[in-house]
Short mmCIF file of C-alpha atoms in Angstrom, two decimals:
data_model
loop_
_atom_site.label_atom_id
_atom_site.label_comp_id
_atom_site.label_asym_id
_atom_site.label_seq_id
_atom_site.Cartn_x
_atom_site.Cartn_y
_atom_site.Cartn_z
CA SER G 161 0.00 0.00 0.00
CA SER G 162 2.89 2.40 0.67
CA GLU G 163 4.01 1.83 -2.94
CA VAL G 164 0.54 2.82 -4.22
CA LEU G 165 0.39 5.94 -2.01
CA GLU G 166 3.89 6.97 -3.10
CA ALA G 167 3.04 6.53 -6.79
CA ILE G 168 -0.06 8.74 -6.43
CA GLU G 169 1.90 11.35 -4.42
CA ASN G 170 4.51 11.52 -7.20
CA VAL G 171 1.80 12.32 -9.76
CA ILE G 172 0.34 15.06 -7.54
CA GLN G 173 3.81 16.51 -6.83
CA ASP G 174 4.37 16.85 -10.57
CA VAL G 175 1.05 18.68 -10.86
CA LEU G 176 2.02 21.04 -8.00
CA LYS G 177 5.48 21.68 -9.52
CA SER G 178 3.87 22.74 -12.80
CA LEU G 179 1.46 25.06 -10.98
CA ALA G 180 4.33 26.60 -8.98
CA GLN G 181 6.11 27.37 -12.28
CA ASN G 182 2.91 28.86 -13.74
CA LYS G 183 2.68 26.00 -16.23
CA ALA G 184 -0.46 24.04 -17.05
CA PRO G 185 -0.20 20.58 -15.43
CA VAL G 186 -0.07 17.62 -17.83
CA LEU G 187 -0.61 13.88 -17.22
CA THR G 188 1.10 11.38 -19.52
CA VAL G 189 -0.61 8.04 -20.16
CA ALA G 190 0.26 5.16 -22.49
CA ASN G 191 -1.63 4.68 -25.76
CA ARG G 192 -3.25 1.42 -24.63
CA SER G 193 -5.33 0.89 -27.76
CA ASP G 194 -2.50 1.29 -30.28
CA TRP G 195 -1.28 -2.00 -31.85
CA ARG G 196 2.10 -0.33 -32.46
CA ASN G 197 2.66 -0.40 -28.69
CA ILE G 198 2.02 -4.14 -28.52
CA GLU G 199 4.41 -7.02 -29.09
CA PHE G 200 3.46 -10.67 -29.27
CA LYS G 201 5.40 -13.23 -27.25
CA ASP G 202 4.57 -16.94 -27.42
CA SER G 203 5.04 -17.36 -23.69
CA VAL G 204 2.98 -14.33 -22.61
CA GLY G 205 0.64 -13.25 -25.38
CA LEU G 206 0.05 -9.60 -26.20
CA GLN G 207 2.18 -7.34 -24.02
CA MET G 208 2.93 -3.65 -24.01
CA ILE G 209 6.41 -2.69 -25.21
CA PRO G 210 8.60 -0.88 -22.63
CA ARG G 211 8.97 2.33 -24.68
CA CYS G 212 5.43 2.77 -25.92
CA THR G 213 3.92 5.90 -27.42
CA THR G 214 2.04 8.09 -24.96
CA LYS G 215 -0.63 10.75 -25.05
CA GLN G 216 -0.79 13.88 -22.95
CA ILE G 217 -3.88 14.83 -20.99
CA ARG G 218 -3.59 18.56 -20.57
CA SER G 219 -5.38 20.67 -17.99
CA ASP G 220 -5.39 23.74 -20.28
CA CYS G 221 -6.97 22.11 -23.33
CA PRO G 222 -10.80 22.15 -23.58
CA ARG G 223 -10.81 18.65 -25.12
CA SER G 224 -8.90 17.02 -22.27
CA ALA G 225 -9.42 19.27 -19.23
CA GLN G 226 -12.41 17.28 -18.00
CA ARG G 227 -10.54 13.98 -18.34
CA PHE G 228 -7.62 15.50 -16.45
CA ALA G 229 -9.98 16.46 -13.60
CA LEU G 230 -11.64 13.04 -13.55
CA ILE G 231 -8.27 11.26 -13.31
CA LEU G 232 -7.34 13.43 -10.29
CA LYS G 233 -10.77 12.79 -8.75
CA ILE G 234 -10.40 8.98 -9.04
CA LEU G 235 -6.77 9.17 -7.85
CA SER G 236 -7.99 10.93 -4.68
CA MET G 237 -10.66 8.22 -4.16
CA ILE G 238 -8.02 5.47 -4.57
CA TYR G 239 -5.67 7.28 -2.15
CA LYS G 240 -8.39 7.41 0.55
CA MET G 241 -9.33 3.74 0.02
CA VAL G 242 -5.73 2.56 0.27
CA GLN G 243 -5.19 4.66 3.42
CA SER G 244 -8.34 3.32 5.10
CA ASN G 245 -7.91 -0.23 3.69
CA THR G 246 -11.37 -0.16 2.12
CA TYR G 247 -12.43 -1.38 -1.33
CA ALA G 248 -14.89 -0.28 -3.99
CA THR G 249 -16.09 -1.70 -7.29
CA LYS G 250 -15.93 0.28 -10.52
CA ARG G 251 -19.72 0.58 -10.28
CA ASP G 252 -19.43 2.07 -6.76
CA ILE G 253 -17.09 4.73 -8.14
CA TYR G 254 -19.43 5.54 -11.03
CA TYR G 255 -22.50 5.77 -8.76
CA SER G 256 -20.67 8.02 -6.30
CA ASP G 257 -21.26 10.82 -8.86
CA THR G 258 -23.05 9.69 -12.04
CA GLN G 259 -23.47 13.24 -13.34
CA LEU G 260 -19.77 13.98 -13.02
CA PHE G 261 -18.58 10.74 -14.68
CA GLY G 262 -21.32 10.55 -17.33
CA SER G 263 -21.01 6.81 -17.99
CA GLN G 264 -19.57 3.60 -16.55
CA SER G 265 -17.24 3.19 -19.54
CA VAL G 266 -15.56 6.54 -18.75
CA VAL G 267 -14.79 5.29 -15.22
CA ASP G 268 -13.56 1.89 -16.50
CA ASN G 269 -11.26 3.55 -19.01
CA ILE G 270 -9.77 6.00 -16.52
CA ILE G 271 -9.13 3.23 -13.97
CA ASN G 272 -7.21 1.24 -16.61
CA ASP G 273 -5.26 4.38 -17.58
CA ILE G 274 -4.36 5.00 -13.91
CA SER G 275 -3.30 1.38 -13.40
CA CYS G 276 -1.10 1.59 -16.52
CA MET G 277 0.28 5.04 -15.63
CA LEU G 278 1.22 4.02 -12.06
CA LYS G 279 2.38 0.55 -13.23
CA ILE G 280 0.31 -0.97 -10.42
CA PRO G 281 -2.24 -3.81 -10.93
CA ARG G 282 -5.83 -2.72 -10.54
CA ARG G 283 -6.55 -4.92 -7.52
CA SER G 284 -3.69 -3.15 -5.65
CA LEU G 285 -5.55 0.12 -6.22
CA HIS G 286 -8.36 -1.29 -4.01
CA ILE G 287 -10.75 -1.32 -6.95
CA LEU G 288 -12.66 -4.56 -7.43
CA SER G 289 -14.23 -5.65 -10.69
CA THR G 290 -17.86 -6.67 -10.64
CA THR G 291 -17.74 -10.41 -11.24
CA LYS G 292 -20.04 -12.10 -13.72
CA GLY G 293 -18.19 -15.39 -14.25
CA PHE G 294 -19.15 -18.79 -12.81
CA VAL G 295 -17.05 -21.78 -11.73
CA ALA G 296 -18.08 -25.39 -11.03
CA GLY G 297 -16.58 -28.87 -10.82
CA ASN G 298 -13.76 -30.46 -8.85
CA LEU G 299 -12.44 -27.49 -6.89
CA SER G 300 -12.43 -26.14 -3.35
CA TYR G 301 -10.73 -23.06 -1.89
CA THR G 302 -10.88 -20.54 0.94
CA GLU G 303 -11.82 -16.94 0.18
CA GLU G 304 -9.94 -14.02 1.71
CA ASP G 305 -12.58 -13.54 4.42
CA GLY G 306 -12.30 -17.22 5.46
CA THR G 307 -15.38 -18.48 3.59
CA LYS G 308 -14.81 -22.06 2.42
CA VAL G 309 -16.08 -22.83 -1.08
CA HIS G 310 -16.63 -26.47 -2.10
CA CYS G 311 -17.60 -26.65 -5.77
CA THR G 312 -16.78 -30.39 -5.78
CA TYR G 313 -19.69 -31.54 -3.65
CA SER G 314 -22.33 -29.27 -5.11
CA ALA G 315 -24.47 -29.29 -8.22
CA THR G 316 -24.78 -25.51 -8.02
CA VAL G 317 -22.50 -22.95 -9.64
CA PHE G 318 -20.35 -20.51 -7.71
CA THR G 319 -19.60 -16.94 -8.70
CA VAL G 320 -15.94 -16.26 -9.44
CA PRO G 321 -14.49 -14.53 -6.32
CA SER G 322 -14.22 -10.73 -6.44
CA ASN G 323 -10.70 -10.90 -4.98
CA VAL G 324 -9.00 -13.77 -6.81
CA GLN G 325 -5.57 -12.84 -5.42
CA GLY G 326 -6.86 -13.41 -1.89
CA ILE G 327 -8.09 -17.00 -2.32
CA LYS G 328 -5.97 -19.77 -0.81
CA ASN G 329 -5.94 -23.49 0.04
CA LEU G 330 -6.90 -24.46 -3.51
CA ILE G 331 -7.58 -28.19 -3.82
CA SER G 332 -8.56 -30.08 -6.96
CA HIS G 333 -8.22 -33.55 -8.48
CA ALA G 334 -9.32 -32.26 -11.88
CA LYS G 335 -7.65 -33.74 -14.95
CA PHE G 336 -8.42 -30.70 -17.10
CA MET G 337 -10.21 -27.35 -17.15
CA LEU G 338 -12.92 -26.38 -19.64
CA ILE G 339 -13.59 -22.71 -20.43
CA VAL G 340 -17.12 -22.35 -21.81
CA GLU G 341 -18.08 -19.22 -23.73
CA LYS G 342 -21.75 -19.00 -22.81
CA ASP G 343 -23.80 -19.42 -19.67
CA ALA G 344 -26.47 -21.51 -21.45
CA THR G 345 -23.91 -24.14 -22.59
CA PHE G 346 -22.27 -24.10 -19.15
CA GLN G 347 -25.62 -24.76 -17.45
CA ARG G 348 -26.46 -27.49 -19.95
CA LEU G 349 -23.19 -29.33 -19.24
CA LEU G 350 -23.89 -29.05 -15.50
CA ASP G 351 -27.40 -30.46 -15.97
CA ASP G 352 -25.87 -33.38 -17.90
CA ASP G 353 -23.48 -33.95 -14.93
CA PHE G 354 -20.52 -33.51 -17.28
CA CYS G 355 -17.99 -32.57 -14.54
CA LYS G 356 -18.45 -35.88 -12.71
CA ARG G 357 -19.17 -38.22 -15.60
CA MET G 358 -16.28 -37.12 -17.80
CA CYS G 359 -13.43 -37.68 -15.27
CA PRO G 360 -13.05 -34.88 -12.69
CA CYS G 361 -12.71 -31.45 -14.25
CA ILE G 362 -13.20 -27.75 -13.52
CA MET G 363 -15.58 -25.68 -15.66
CA ILE G 364 -15.47 -21.90 -15.94
CA THR G 365 -17.55 -19.42 -17.93
CA GLY G 366 -17.04 -15.68 -18.29
CA ARG G 367 -20.57 -15.55 -19.78
CA GLY G 368 -19.34 -13.91 -22.96
CA ILE G 369 -16.34 -11.57 -22.96
CA PRO G 370 -14.64 -12.45 -19.65
CA ASP G 371 -14.28 -9.91 -16.87
CA LEU G 372 -10.93 -9.37 -15.17
CA ASN G 373 -11.68 -11.71 -12.23
CA THR G 374 -12.61 -14.65 -14.48
CA ARG G 375 -9.35 -14.21 -16.40
CA LEU G 376 -7.40 -13.93 -13.14
CA LEU G 377 -9.01 -17.14 -11.84
CA VAL G 378 -8.18 -19.09 -15.02
CA ARG G 379 -4.58 -17.91 -14.67
CA LYS G 380 -4.44 -18.74 -10.93
CA LEU G 381 -5.83 -22.26 -11.52
CA TRP G 382 -3.28 -22.77 -14.30
CA ASP G 383 -0.41 -21.58 -12.05
CA THR G 384 -1.63 -23.81 -9.19
CA PHE G 385 -2.53 -27.08 -10.94
CA GLN G 386 -0.77 -26.97 -14.36
CA ILE G 387 -3.55 -29.06 -15.96
CA PRO G 388 -4.60 -28.85 -19.62
CA ILE G 389 -7.08 -26.05 -20.37
CA PHE G 390 -9.55 -26.36 -23.24
CA SER G 391 -11.93 -23.75 -24.64
CA LEU G 392 -15.43 -24.41 -25.94
CA MET G 393 -16.70 -21.50 -28.03
CA ASP G 394 -19.25 -20.84 -30.76
CA ALA G 395 -17.88 -21.34 -34.28
CA ASP G 396 -18.04 -17.63 -35.07
CA PRO G 397 -15.61 -14.66 -35.04
CA HIS G 398 -16.98 -13.44 -31.69
CA GLY G 399 -16.31 -16.82 -30.02
CA ILE G 400 -12.79 -16.92 -31.46
CA GLU G 401 -12.15 -13.37 -30.20
CA ILE G 402 -13.22 -14.41 -26.68
CA MET G 403 -10.92 -17.45 -26.75
CA CYS G 404 -8.03 -15.20 -27.87
CA VAL G 405 -8.67 -12.89 -24.88
CA TYR G 406 -8.24 -15.82 -22.45
CA LYS G 407 -5.23 -17.21 -24.31
CA TYR G 408 -3.31 -14.15 -25.53
CA GLY G 409 -4.96 -11.21 -23.76
CA SER G 410 -6.39 -7.97 -25.10
CA VAL G 411 -4.74 -4.85 -26.45
CA SER G 412 -6.30 -2.56 -23.81
CA MET G 413 -5.04 -4.73 -20.90
CA SER G 414 -1.68 -5.67 -22.47
CA PHE G 415 0.15 -3.84 -19.67
CA GLU G 416 -1.10 -6.58 -17.29
CA ALA G 417 -0.58 -9.55 -19.63
CA HIS G 418 1.73 -11.43 -17.23
CA HIS G 419 -1.10 -11.84 -14.70
CA LEU G 420 -3.93 -12.53 -17.12
CA THR G 421 -3.00 -14.68 -20.11
CA VAL G 422 -2.66 -18.47 -20.42
CA PRO G 423 -1.01 -19.15 -23.81
CA SER G 424 -1.29 -22.94 -23.33
CA ILE G 425 -5.11 -22.89 -23.74
CA LYS G 426 -6.27 -25.27 -26.51
CA TRP G 427 -9.16 -24.71 -28.93
CA LEU G 428 -11.41 -27.74 -28.41
CA GLY G 429 -14.46 -26.58 -30.30
CA LEU G 430 -16.70 -25.76 -31.93
CA LEU G 431 -14.33 -25.85 -34.92
CA PRO G 432 -15.49 -24.69 -38.37
CA SER G 433 -14.17 -28.02 -39.72
CA ASP G 434 -16.43 -29.86 -37.22
CA LEU G 435 -19.48 -28.44 -38.99
CA GLN G 436 -18.40 -30.15 -42.23
CA ARG G 437 -17.17 -33.31 -40.50
CA LEU G 438 -20.44 -33.82 -38.60
CA ASN G 439 -22.61 -32.94 -41.62
CA ILE G 440 -24.46 -30.22 -39.74
CA PRO G 441 -27.42 -29.26 -41.96
CA LYS G 442 -26.84 -25.98 -43.84
CA ASP G 443 -30.17 -24.54 -42.67
CA ALA G 444 -28.95 -24.84 -39.04
CA LEU G 445 -26.02 -22.48 -39.79
CA ILE G 446 -26.19 -18.68 -39.69
CA PRO G 447 -24.97 -16.45 -42.56
CA PHE G 448 -22.22 -13.92 -41.78
CA THR G 449 -23.07 -10.27 -41.15
CA LYS G 450 -20.75 -7.45 -42.31
CA GLN G 451 -19.64 -7.15 -38.68
CA ASP G 452 -18.68 -10.86 -38.60
CA GLN G 453 -16.71 -10.40 -41.80
CA ASN G 454 -14.78 -7.42 -40.38
CA LYS G 455 -14.10 -9.18 -37.07
CA LEU G 456 -12.77 -12.31 -38.81
CA GLU G 457 -10.51 -10.27 -41.12
CA SER G 458 -9.16 -8.39 -38.09
CA ILE G 459 -8.39 -11.67 -36.23
CA GLN G 460 -6.68 -13.16 -39.30
CA LYS G 461 -4.22 -10.22 -39.33
CA ARG G 462 -3.21 -10.59 -35.69
CA PRO G 463 0.40 -11.56 -34.89
CA TYR G 464 -0.50 -14.74 -32.95
CA ILE G 465 -2.36 -16.34 -35.88
CA ASP G 466 0.95 -16.78 -37.75
CA CYS G 467 2.22 -19.16 -35.06
CA GLN G 468 -1.02 -21.21 -35.17
CA PRO G 469 -1.15 -22.81 -38.66
CA MET G 470 -4.06 -25.09 -37.69
CA TRP G 471 -6.08 -22.12 -36.43
CA LYS G 472 -5.28 -20.34 -39.68
CA LYS G 473 -6.86 -23.21 -41.64
CA GLU G 474 -10.00 -23.14 -39.49
CA LEU G 475 -10.37 -19.38 -40.00
CA GLU G 476 -9.96 -19.89 -43.76
CA ILE G 477 -12.74 -22.52 -43.72
CA MET G 478 -14.99 -20.04 -41.91
CA ALA G 479 -14.07 -17.20 -44.26
CA ALA G 480 -14.78 -19.34 -47.33
CA SER G 481 -18.17 -20.59 -46.09
CA LYS G 482 -19.29 -17.20 -44.68
CA LEU G 483 -21.34 -19.24 -42.19
CA LYS G 484 -21.24 -19.42 -38.41
CA ALA G 485 -22.78 -21.68 -35.78
CA GLU G 486 -23.56 -21.65 -32.08
CA ILE G 487 -22.63 -24.66 -29.92
CA GLN G 488 -26.38 -25.35 -29.61
CA VAL G 489 -26.32 -26.43 -33.28
CA LEU G 490 -25.15 -29.85 -32.05
CA THR G 491 -28.63 -30.49 -30.64
CA ALA G 492 -29.65 -30.95 -34.30
CA LEU G 493 -27.84 -34.31 -33.99
CA SER G 494 -29.29 -35.21 -30.55
CA SER G 495 -30.26 -33.33 -27.39
CA ASP G 496 -27.23 -34.48 -25.36
CA TYR G 497 -24.77 -34.87 -28.25
CA LEU G 498 -22.43 -32.22 -26.78
CA SER G 499 -21.91 -33.88 -23.39
CA ARG G 500 -22.25 -37.57 -24.36
CA VAL G 501 -20.54 -37.74 -27.75
CA TYR G 502 -18.81 -34.56 -28.94
CA LEU G 503 -16.75 -33.62 -25.85
CA PRO G 504 -15.83 -37.18 -24.72
CA ASN G 505 -14.62 -38.05 -28.25
CA LYS G 506 -12.63 -34.83 -28.59
CA LEU G 507 -10.99 -35.25 -25.19
CA GLN G 508 -10.26 -38.94 -25.71
CA PHE G 509 -8.85 -38.73 -29.24
CA GLY G 510 -7.11 -35.33 -29.05
CA GLY G 511 -9.46 -33.32 -31.24
CA TRP G 512 -8.12 -29.93 -30.22
CA LEU G 513 -5.84 -27.30 -31.77
#
């Protein structure tokens, strides 16, 4: 905490120095959304380069003055929370003054800028993410407040903890972990008793694009148990994008890649080639939208696709067919095809990329 307080004090001292010299104070933050500031490393994923381009947030410029003020406002809130050892979610910060902040995305963006500027992980700033992810299967752990969580002996799902760093005493006999894109598929696999029937495993879903805590938990489980991790996504550009976030990270959070990415994640399904192999009826597939087309083209240009020749082929199959499919398309073959046939066969015979 002293490191956080010192980092904030240094920023404020720079502001005061500028004012004392009759200069307009300026804050310098990294260009987090610029691909030129990102390098790809097999072992880490997408990470920010040490000497990245920056942008200045000036207090004397009408376009950036408000953002300058909001950064100082949130810095003062963080300073008080660290001093008093209290925590708040990003939503708490937004609702403390909705008129001032304007929208939740403004708050989210500023918090990421502050974390990057101070070079301090967000959880050390005493800001918690609102968790939307679920976990189930062969896993038990103790939360920071002493609550014992036993996923293993329960048919219910558990919300991913809001402070993943604080969990301890992790125990699991799982042979693998399965990341599921959507809540509906996750629930269906639970209903089919997949975690127990298909040798012990852990299942996690971020319910779409994963929040920070879900990504942190996947990484923590990987660090702790070193078991294979498979991803089960829709066969569409959006599903592939989500899998890439778990595996290689995102551009906007590249400054925290070392804590968030798991490059060893395997693509289990639903593969575009599976749709041909299983003779899924054409009328069960969905035609591409312009947005799908753009998303796929963007993914195909990314640096990590070059080191994944098998992925490249799958993306080419999708691009050629201009068709996508949700995991639920497998119910066209039988209602429990996913849990009784598709996943067991894939896991047994190595049908992943």
